[in-house]
Each structure stands twice: as structure tokens, then as C-alpha cells.
PDB file of C-alpha atoms in Angstrom:
ATOM      1  CA  GLN A   1       4.245   5.943  -9.001  1.00 88.00           C
ATOM      2  CA  VAL A   2       6.558   7.803  -6.638  1.00 94.00           C
ATOM      3  CA  GLN A   3       7.888   5.812  -3.713  1.00 97.00           C
ATOM      4  CA  LEU A   4       9.537   7.315  -0.659  1.00 97.00           C
ATOM      5  CA  GLN A   5      11.506   5.634   2.129  1.00 98.00           C
ATOM      6  CA  GLU A   6      12.695   7.317   5.298  1.00 98.00           C
ATOM      7  CA  SER A   7      15.842   6.177   7.086  1.00 97.00           C
ATOM      8  CA  GLY A   8      17.803   7.258  10.135  1.00 96.00           C
ATOM      9  CA  PRO A   9      18.330   6.646  13.842  1.00 96.00           C
ATOM     10  CA  GLY A  10      15.302   5.756  15.893  1.00 95.00           C
ATOM     11  CA  LEU A  11      16.743   7.175  19.109  1.00 97.00           C
ATOM     12  CA  VAL A  12      18.332  10.593  19.612  1.00 97.00           C
ATOM     13  CA  LYS A  13      19.607  12.101  22.856  1.00 97.00           C
ATOM     14  CA  PRO A  14      18.249  15.426  24.109  1.00 97.00           C
ATOM     15  CA  SER A  15      20.124  18.491  22.799  1.00 97.00           C
ATOM     16  CA  GLN A  16      21.565  16.490  19.899  1.00 98.00           C
ATOM     17  CA  THR A  17      20.661  16.710  16.206  1.00 98.00           C
ATOM     18  CA  LEU A  18      18.074  14.495  14.548  1.00 98.00           C
ATOM     19  CA  SER A  19      19.046  13.472  11.007  1.00 98.00           C
ATOM     20  CA  LEU A  20      16.803  11.634   8.556  1.00 98.00           C
ATOM     21  CA  THR A  21      17.049  10.829   4.865  1.00 98.00           C
ATOM     22  CA  CYS A  22      14.298  10.182   2.343  1.00 98.00           C
ATOM     23  CA  THR A  23      15.172   8.068  -0.679  1.00 98.00           C
ATOM     24  CA  VAL A  24      13.032   8.726  -3.732  1.00 97.00           C
ATOM     25  CA  SER A  25      12.202   6.247  -6.477  1.00 96.00           C
ATOM     26  CA  GLY A  26       9.869   6.593  -9.419  1.00 95.00           C
ATOM     27  CA  ALA A  27      10.688  10.273  -9.877  1.00 93.00           C
ATOM     28  CA  SER A  28      13.722  12.491 -10.168  1.00 93.00           C
ATOM     29  CA  ILE A  29      14.270  15.179  -7.582  1.00 92.00           C
ATOM     30  CA  ARG A  30      15.746  17.252 -10.433  1.00 88.00           C
ATOM     31  CA  SER A  31      12.493  17.132 -12.408  1.00 86.00           C
ATOM     32  CA  GLY A  32      10.845  20.067 -10.690  1.00 86.00           C
ATOM     33  CA  ASP A  33       7.534  18.210 -10.530  1.00 90.00           C
ATOM     34  CA  TYR A  34       7.336  18.239  -6.743  1.00 94.00           C
ATOM     35  CA  TYR A  35       8.239  19.997  -3.579  1.00 94.00           C
ATOM     36  CA  TRP A  36       9.970  17.497  -1.282  1.00 96.00           C
ATOM     37  CA  THR A  37       8.526  17.767   2.183  1.00 97.00           C
ATOM     38  CA  TRP A  38       8.814  16.572   5.761  1.00 98.00           C
ATOM     39  CA  ILE A  39       5.835  16.106   8.082  1.00 98.00           C
ATOM     40  CA  ARG A  40       5.766  14.756  11.614  1.00 97.00           C
ATOM     41  CA  GLN A  41       3.192  13.251  13.963  1.00 97.00           C
ATOM     42  CA  PRO A  42       3.802  13.046  17.735  1.00 96.00           C
ATOM     43  CA  PRO A  43       2.351   9.951  19.410  1.00 95.00           C
ATOM     44  CA  GLU A  44      -1.450  10.075  19.557  1.00 92.00           C
ATOM     45  CA  LYS A  45      -1.446  13.556  18.014  1.00 93.00           C
ATOM     46  CA  GLY A  46      -2.071  15.230  14.665  1.00 93.00           C
ATOM     47  CA  LEU A  47       0.087  16.075  11.691  1.00 96.00           C
ATOM     48  CA  GLU A  48       2.538  18.984  11.527  1.00 95.00           C
ATOM     49  CA  SER A  49       4.232  20.221   8.393  1.00 95.00           C
ATOM     50  CA  ILE A  50       7.952  20.784   9.009  1.00 96.00           C
ATOM     51  CA  GLY A  51       9.035  22.248   5.685  1.00 95.00           C
ATOM     52  CA  TYR A  52       9.971  21.599   2.093  1.00 94.00           C
ATOM     53  CA  ILE A  53      12.656  21.965  -0.520  1.00 94.00           C
ATOM     54  CA  ASP A  54      12.407  22.214  -4.282  1.00 91.00           C
ATOM     55  CA  TYR A  55      14.737  20.932  -6.980  1.00 85.00           C
ATOM     56  CA  SER A  56      16.733  24.172  -6.985  1.00 87.00           C
ATOM     57  CA  GLY A  57      17.360  24.038  -3.245  1.00 88.00           C
ATOM     58  CA  SER A  58      14.879  26.708  -2.233  1.00 92.00           C
ATOM     59  CA  THR A  59      13.442  25.921   1.182  1.00 93.00           C
ATOM     60  CA  TYR A  60      10.542  26.783   3.453  1.00 92.00           C
ATOM     61  CA  TYR A  61      10.393  25.925   7.145  1.00 94.00           C
ATOM     62  CA  THR A  62       7.405  26.169   9.468  1.00 91.00           C
ATOM     63  CA  PRO A  63       7.941  29.237  11.695  1.00 88.00           C
ATOM     64  CA  SER A  64       7.875  27.324  14.986  1.00 88.00           C
ATOM     65  CA  LEU A  65      10.821  25.149  13.889  1.00 92.00           C
ATOM     66  CA  ASN A  66      12.610  27.591  11.583  1.00 91.00           C
ATOM     67  CA  SER A  67      15.609  28.193  13.849  1.00 93.00           C
ATOM     68  CA  ARG A  68      16.359  24.466  14.240  1.00 97.00           C
ATOM     69  CA  VAL A  69      15.516  22.920  10.867  1.00 97.00           C
ATOM     70  CA  THR A  70      17.563  22.327   7.752  1.00 97.00           C
ATOM     71  CA  ILE A  71      16.278  20.464   4.698  1.00 97.00           C
ATOM     72  CA  SER A  72      18.729  19.633   1.940  1.00 95.00           C
ATOM     73  CA  VAL A  73      18.776  17.657  -1.275  1.00 94.00           C
ATOM     74  CA  ASP A  74      21.312  15.289  -2.831  1.00 93.00           C
ATOM     75  CA  THR A  75      20.371  15.001  -6.476  1.00 90.00           C
ATOM     76  CA  SER A  76      23.155  12.509  -7.196  1.00 93.00           C
ATOM     77  CA  LYS A  77      21.539  10.032  -4.824  1.00 95.00           C
ATOM     78  CA  ASN A  78      17.948  11.165  -5.471  1.00 95.00           C
ATOM     79  CA  GLN A  79      17.552  11.804  -1.766  1.00 96.00           C
ATOM     80  CA  PHE A  80      16.565  14.670   0.473  1.00 96.00           C
ATOM     81  CA  SER A  81      17.319  15.060   4.145  1.00 97.00           C
ATOM     82  CA  LEU A  82      16.090  16.602   7.378  1.00 98.00           C
ATOM     83  CA  ARG A  83      18.208  17.902  10.222  1.00 98.00           C
ATOM     84  CA  LEU A  84      16.586  19.131  13.439  1.00 98.00           C
ATOM     85  CA  SER A  85      18.951  20.501  16.048  1.00 97.00           C
ATOM     86  CA  SER A  86      18.714  20.844  19.834  1.00 97.00           C
ATOM     87  CA  VAL A  87      15.988  18.226  20.119  1.00 97.00           C
ATOM     88  CA  THR A  88      13.840  17.698  23.188  1.00 97.00           C
ATOM     89  CA  ALA A  89      11.235  15.120  24.152  1.00 97.00           C
ATOM     90  CA  ALA A  90       8.667  17.273  22.325  1.00 96.00           C
ATOM     91  CA  ASP A  91      10.350  16.295  19.059  1.00 97.00           C
ATOM     92  CA  THR A  92       9.503  12.624  19.598  1.00 98.00           C
ATOM     93  CA  ALA A  93       7.311  11.712  16.636  1.00 98.00           C
ATOM     94  CA  VAL A  94       6.813   9.657  13.523  1.00 98.00           C
ATOM     95  CA  TYR A  95       8.542  11.555  10.731  1.00 98.00           C
ATOM     96  CA  TYR A  96       7.187  11.251   7.201  1.00 98.00           C
ATOM     97  CA  CYS A  97       8.627  12.412   3.921  1.00 98.00           C
ATOM     98  CA  ALA A  98       6.097  13.272   1.245  1.00 97.00           C
ATOM     99  CA  THR A  99       5.686  14.992  -2.099  1.00 96.00           C
ATOM    100  CA  TRP A 100       3.703  18.161  -2.789  1.00 93.00           C
ATOM    101  CA  GLY A 101       2.742  18.128  -6.445  1.00 90.00           C
ATOM    102  CA  SER A 102       0.583  19.703  -9.101  1.00 88.00           C
ATOM    103  CA  ARG A 103      -2.569  18.707  -7.255  1.00 89.00           C
ATOM    104  CA  GLU A 104      -1.382  21.059  -4.501  1.00 89.00           C
ATOM    105  CA  ALA A 105      -1.583  18.254  -1.989  1.00 94.00           C
ATOM    106  CA  PHE A 106       0.679  15.722  -0.334  1.00 95.00           C
ATOM    107  CA  ASP A 107       0.359  13.107  -3.069  1.00 93.00           C
ATOM    108  CA  PHE A 108       2.789  10.429  -2.004  1.00 96.00           C
ATOM    109  CA  TRP A 109       4.024   9.504   1.465  1.00 97.00           C
ATOM    110  CA  GLY A 110       6.761   7.381   2.912  1.00 97.00           C
ATOM    111  CA  GLN A 111       5.816   4.786   5.498  1.00 97.00           C
ATOM    112  CA  GLY A 112       7.201   6.972   8.286  1.00 97.00           C
ATOM    113  CA  THR A 113       9.957   6.431  10.810  1.00 98.00           C
ATOM    114  CA  MET A 114       9.578   6.737  14.574  1.00 98.00           C
ATOM    115  CA  VAL A 115      12.173   8.920  16.303  1.00 98.00           C
ATOM    116  CA  THR A 116      12.342   8.967  20.081  1.00 98.00           C
ATOM    117  CA  VAL A 117      14.240  11.671  21.942  1.00 97.00           C
ATOM    118  CA  SER A 118      15.501  10.215  25.192  1.00 96.00           C
ATOM    119  CA  SER A 119      18.687   9.907  27.170  1.00 94.00           C
TER     120      SER A 119
ATOM    121  CA  GLN B   1      -3.509  23.725  18.954  1.00 80.00           C
ATOM    122  CA  SER B   2      -4.202  23.205  15.256  1.00 88.00           C
ATOM    123  CA  VAL B   3      -4.864  26.086  12.867  1.00 92.00           C
ATOM    124  CA  LEU B   4      -7.821  24.253  11.305  1.00 97.00           C
ATOM    125  CA  THR B   5     -10.585  23.021  13.605  1.00 97.00           C
ATOM    126  CA  GLN B   6     -12.114  19.558  13.323  1.00 97.00           C
ATOM    127  CA  PRO B   7     -14.326  17.623  15.739  1.00 97.00           C
ATOM    128  CA  PRO B   8     -12.169  15.082  17.596  1.00 97.00           C
ATOM    129  CA  SER B   9     -14.551  12.228  16.905  1.00 97.00           C
ATOM    130  CA  ALA B  10     -17.402  11.071  14.706  1.00 97.00           C
ATOM    131  CA  SER B  11     -19.316   7.835  14.414  1.00 97.00           C
ATOM    132  CA  GLY B  12     -21.894   6.020  12.343  1.00 96.00           C
ATOM    133  CA  THR B  13     -23.319   2.609  11.606  1.00 96.00           C
ATOM    134  CA  PRO B  14     -22.657   0.651   8.418  1.00 97.00           C
ATOM    135  CA  GLY B  15     -24.519   2.109   5.462  1.00 96.00           C
ATOM    136  CA  GLN B  16     -25.016   5.504   7.087  1.00 97.00           C
ATOM    137  CA  ARG B  17     -23.757   8.852   5.797  1.00 97.00           C
ATOM    138  CA  VAL B  18     -21.428  10.827   8.030  1.00 98.00           C
ATOM    139  CA  THR B  19     -19.871  14.238   7.614  1.00 98.00           C
ATOM    140  CA  ILE B  20     -16.739  15.720   9.142  1.00 98.00           C
ATOM    141  CA  SER B  21     -16.316  19.478   9.308  1.00 98.00           C
ATOM    142  CA  CYS B  22     -13.171  21.581   9.045  1.00 98.00           C
ATOM    143  CA  SER B  23     -13.156  25.246   9.986  1.00 98.00           C
ATOM    144  CA  GLY B  24     -10.455  27.732   9.096  1.00 97.00           C
ATOM    145  CA  SER B  25      -9.991  31.389   8.245  1.00 97.00           C
ATOM    146  CA  SER B  26      -9.613  33.765   5.323  1.00 96.00           C
ATOM    147  CA  SER B  27      -5.876  33.101   5.126  1.00 96.00           C
ATOM    148  CA  ASN B  28      -6.233  29.365   4.598  1.00 97.00           C
ATOM    149  CA  ILE B  29      -9.527  27.688   3.633  1.00 97.00           C
ATOM    150  CA  GLY B  30     -11.069  31.015   2.687  1.00 97.00           C
ATOM    151  CA  SER B  31      -8.501  31.611  -0.046  1.00 96.00           C
ATOM    152  CA  ASN B  32      -7.058  28.199  -0.902  1.00 96.00           C
ATOM    153  CA  THR B  33      -8.201  24.700  -1.727  1.00 96.00           C
ATOM    154  CA  VAL B  34      -8.762  22.026   0.901  1.00 98.00           C
ATOM    155  CA  ASN B  35      -7.350  18.521   0.970  1.00 98.00           C
ATOM    156  CA  TRP B  36      -8.423  15.562   3.062  1.00 98.00           C
ATOM    157  CA  TYR B  37      -6.248  12.665   4.205  1.00 98.00           C
ATOM    158  CA  GLN B  38      -7.253   9.275   5.574  1.00 98.00           C
ATOM    159  CA  GLN B  39      -4.968   7.574   8.081  1.00 97.00           C
ATOM    160  CA  LEU B  40      -5.796   3.942   8.763  1.00 97.00           C
ATOM    161  CA  PRO B  41      -4.481   2.569  12.075  1.00 93.00           C
ATOM    162  CA  GLY B  42      -0.709   2.133  12.052  1.00 92.00           C
ATOM    163  CA  THR B  43      -0.235   3.465   8.524  1.00 96.00           C
ATOM    164  CA  ALA B  44       0.851   6.652   6.792  1.00 97.00           C
ATOM    165  CA  PRO B  45      -1.791   9.164   5.756  1.00 97.00           C
ATOM    166  CA  LYS B  46      -3.210   8.814   2.259  1.00 97.00           C
ATOM    167  CA  LEU B  47      -4.576  11.564   0.028  1.00 97.00           C
ATOM    168  CA  LEU B  48      -8.363  11.162  -0.074  1.00 98.00           C
ATOM    169  CA  ILE B  49      -9.689  14.438  -1.538  1.00 98.00           C
ATOM    170  CA  TYR B  50      -7.801  17.296  -3.210  1.00 97.00           C
ATOM    171  CA  SER B  51      -8.845  20.672  -4.577  1.00 97.00           C
ATOM    172  CA  ASN B  52     -11.897  20.675  -2.300  1.00 97.00           C
ATOM    173  CA  ASN B  53     -13.805  17.906  -4.053  1.00 97.00           C
ATOM    174  CA  LEU B  54     -11.605  15.830  -6.377  1.00 97.00           C
ATOM    175  CA  ARG B  55     -10.735  12.206  -5.759  1.00 97.00           C
ATOM    176  CA  PRO B  56      -7.413  10.606  -6.732  1.00 95.00           C
ATOM    177  CA  SER B  57      -7.825   7.475  -8.808  1.00 94.00           C
ATOM    178  CA  GLY B  58      -8.749   4.506  -6.657  1.00 94.00           C
ATOM    179  CA  VAL B  59     -10.688   6.474  -4.041  1.00 97.00           C
ATOM    180  CA  PRO B  60     -14.327   5.304  -3.985  1.00 96.00           C
ATOM    181  CA  ASP B  61     -17.005   7.823  -4.919  1.00 96.00           C
ATOM    182  CA  ARG B  62     -18.529   7.248  -1.476  1.00 97.00           C
ATOM    183  CA  PHE B  63     -16.083   9.928  -0.375  1.00 98.00           C
ATOM    184  CA  SER B  64     -16.869  13.530  -1.309  1.00 98.00           C
ATOM    185  CA  GLY B  65     -15.672  16.953  -0.286  1.00 98.00           C
ATOM    186  CA  SER B  66     -17.123  20.428  -0.308  1.00 97.00           C
ATOM    187  CA  LYS B  67     -16.103  23.929   0.681  1.00 98.00           C
ATOM    188  CA  SER B  68     -18.001  27.074   1.530  1.00 97.00           C
ATOM    189  CA  GLY B  69     -16.253  30.235   2.599  1.00 96.00           C
ATOM    190  CA  ALA B  70     -13.717  29.384   5.295  1.00 97.00           C
ATOM    191  CA  SER B  71     -15.175  25.951   6.074  1.00 98.00           C
ATOM    192  CA  ALA B  72     -15.042  22.565   4.416  1.00 98.00           C
ATOM    193  CA  SER B  73     -16.657  19.181   4.868  1.00 98.00           C
ATOM    194  CA  LEU B  74     -15.890  15.578   4.093  1.00 98.00           C
ATOM    195  CA  ALA B  75     -18.859  13.289   3.532  1.00 98.00           C
ATOM    196  CA  ILE B  76     -18.732   9.518   3.572  1.00 98.00           C
ATOM    197  CA  SER B  77     -21.817   7.713   2.321  1.00 97.00           C
ATOM    198  CA  GLY B  78     -22.556   4.013   2.604  1.00 97.00           C
ATOM    199  CA  LEU B  79     -20.248   3.779   5.612  1.00 97.00           C
ATOM    200  CA  GLN B  80     -18.158   0.615   5.789  1.00 97.00           C
ATOM    201  CA  SER B  81     -16.136  -0.902   8.594  1.00 96.00           C
ATOM    202  CA  GLU B  82     -12.922  -0.303   6.662  1.00 96.00           C
ATOM    203  CA  ASP B  83     -13.607   3.448   6.771  1.00 97.00           C
ATOM    204  CA  GLU B  84     -12.697   3.445  10.465  1.00 97.00           C
ATOM    205  CA  ALA B  85      -9.696   5.767  10.506  1.00 97.00           C
ATOM    206  CA  ASP B  86      -8.439   9.234  11.376  1.00 97.00           C
ATOM    207  CA  TYR B  87      -9.302  11.963   8.889  1.00 98.00           C
ATOM    208  CA  TYR B  88      -7.345  15.208   8.511  1.00 98.00           C
ATOM    209  CA  CYS B  89      -8.134  18.351   6.565  1.00 98.00           C
ATOM    210  CA  ALA B  90      -5.350  20.598   5.305  1.00 97.00           C
ATOM    211  CA  ALA B  91      -4.897  23.805   3.357  1.00 96.00           C
ATOM    212  CA  TRP B  92      -2.206  26.254   2.372  1.00 93.00           C
ATOM    213  CA  ASP B  93      -2.056  29.257   4.689  1.00 93.00           C
ATOM    214  CA  ASP B  94      -1.071  32.536   3.037  1.00 93.00           C
ATOM    215  CA  SER B  95      -0.051  34.164   6.337  1.00 92.00           C
ATOM    216  CA  LEU B  96       2.222  31.306   7.398  1.00 88.00           C
ATOM    217  CA  ASN B  97       3.266  30.512   3.806  1.00 85.00           C
ATOM    218  CA  GLY B  98       2.922  26.831   4.535  1.00 88.00           C
ATOM    219  CA  VAL B  99       0.437  23.989   4.878  1.00 93.00           C
ATOM    220  CA  VAL B 100      -1.711  23.797   8.003  1.00 94.00           C
ATOM    221  CA  PHE B 101      -3.628  20.763   9.216  1.00 96.00           C
ATOM    222  CA  GLY B 102      -6.701  20.163  11.280  1.00 97.00           C
ATOM    223  CA  GLY B 103      -6.315  18.239  14.511  1.00 96.00           C
ATOM    224  CA  GLY B 104      -7.901  15.150  13.004  1.00 97.00           C
ATOM    225  CA  THR B 105     -11.225  13.365  13.453  1.00 98.00           C
ATOM    226  CA  LYS B 106     -11.346   9.772  14.626  1.00 97.00           C
ATOM    227  CA  LEU B 107     -14.185   7.999  12.801  1.00 97.00           C
ATOM    228  CA  THR B 108     -15.685   4.972  14.521  1.00 97.00           C
ATOM    229  CA  VAL B 109     -17.964   2.575  12.671  1.00 96.00           C
ATOM    230  CA  LEU B 110     -20.353   1.183  15.280  1.00 92.00           C
TER     231      LEU B 110
END
């Protein structure tokens, strides 16, 4: 059973960079079994896929966020990370890390971490 | 505005059967499989249905999915109070080269 845990600051100032890390247990990021993904959910709103990275470092970012997003992987720590630059209040959301596996679905999810953008 | 269209709300009484629709286009539902997620209040979403109609282990067979053309449906039979949650459909979109979600349907058990 894959387990995921998000970590990072809960408050970020406007125009700064949001940085989150997802620690993976129960699977190796090197295994190639999953795409490692980030998804967010603004308060009282629906889900939005942010992007993903695979074990080789290949990435995909949703077009609306492409210019501000970077997803990276640290195989030595079995972690992957999200950086979102130039944040505004519209980036306030619960951020989830999740796996995309052979079922072609988001199989496993972290519990989510709330990030508020405010001065 | 979400790429996939779901009704914002649905409701039913215990024991009833309810269905939730999800409408897309040829670039997503029309050419790829549909997944459904259940989000109980205050929790992370959970995979409920994958590949249009398959259930992960542990998901009761009261939950079923179907797909026809560029639309999909989630059916819940024998409705229970613990089914009260938000339900999201999702599919890969070939034009966007990424996963798109529906806006979610809030299910109320009366």
C-alpha cells in the first residue's frame, strides 16, 4: 500500500513561491510503477490537476499553470516536490499529492495540505 | 469552469438508487476511460471506479459505472447515509495531454 504525506508552509505571501514536498512510503519513486502527481482544490471548489513527474524526471504541467510550476523528484529521499511561483490569492487551496498508476487513475492520495496565500 | 460537466447536486433517500452523470467530449471521455472519486467531508478523494466500470478492492458493489460515447454515469444503489459525499468524474484529455475533472456532484441522503 502506497502512502503519501504532503509537507510545507501553510501560509505564503503574494508574489512569493509556494513549495511543497510529498514523502512516499510503500513504493519506490525509482520503480517506474507510477506517475507522481500534484492536484489542488480551492476552498469549496472542485479538483484541478497541476502536473506530474515520472521516475526519469519527465514532467507534464497543466497549460494554465505551465509558466509557474516546477515538479521535481529526489530519489535519494523518495520524495517529489512542487514549486509554484508568483502566487496570488487564487492559488489558495488544499494541495494533494497522488499516484497515477497502471489503472490509469489516481490510485493513492495524501491527506492534503492547506496553503493560504495572504500578506 | 470544468472541462467535464456534472450536476452540482443530487439527492435520494436511504435504499434508493441514484445516478450522477458526467458529460465530456471526443478528446476526453469519448476516447479514454472514466474514473470516479468519492470525497467524504473533510477528507481526501478516494478512487471509487476506474476504467469506466471497475471497482478497486474494498469498494462495495452498490457502486457501478458506465460509459456511452462522450458521457458517463455513476450509479449508487441501496443508498446509505455514509454515501453522503462529493463525487467527481475524471478522464485523460488528449488535447490537453492531462487529466480533466468534472466540477463535482454533492450527494445528499435525505
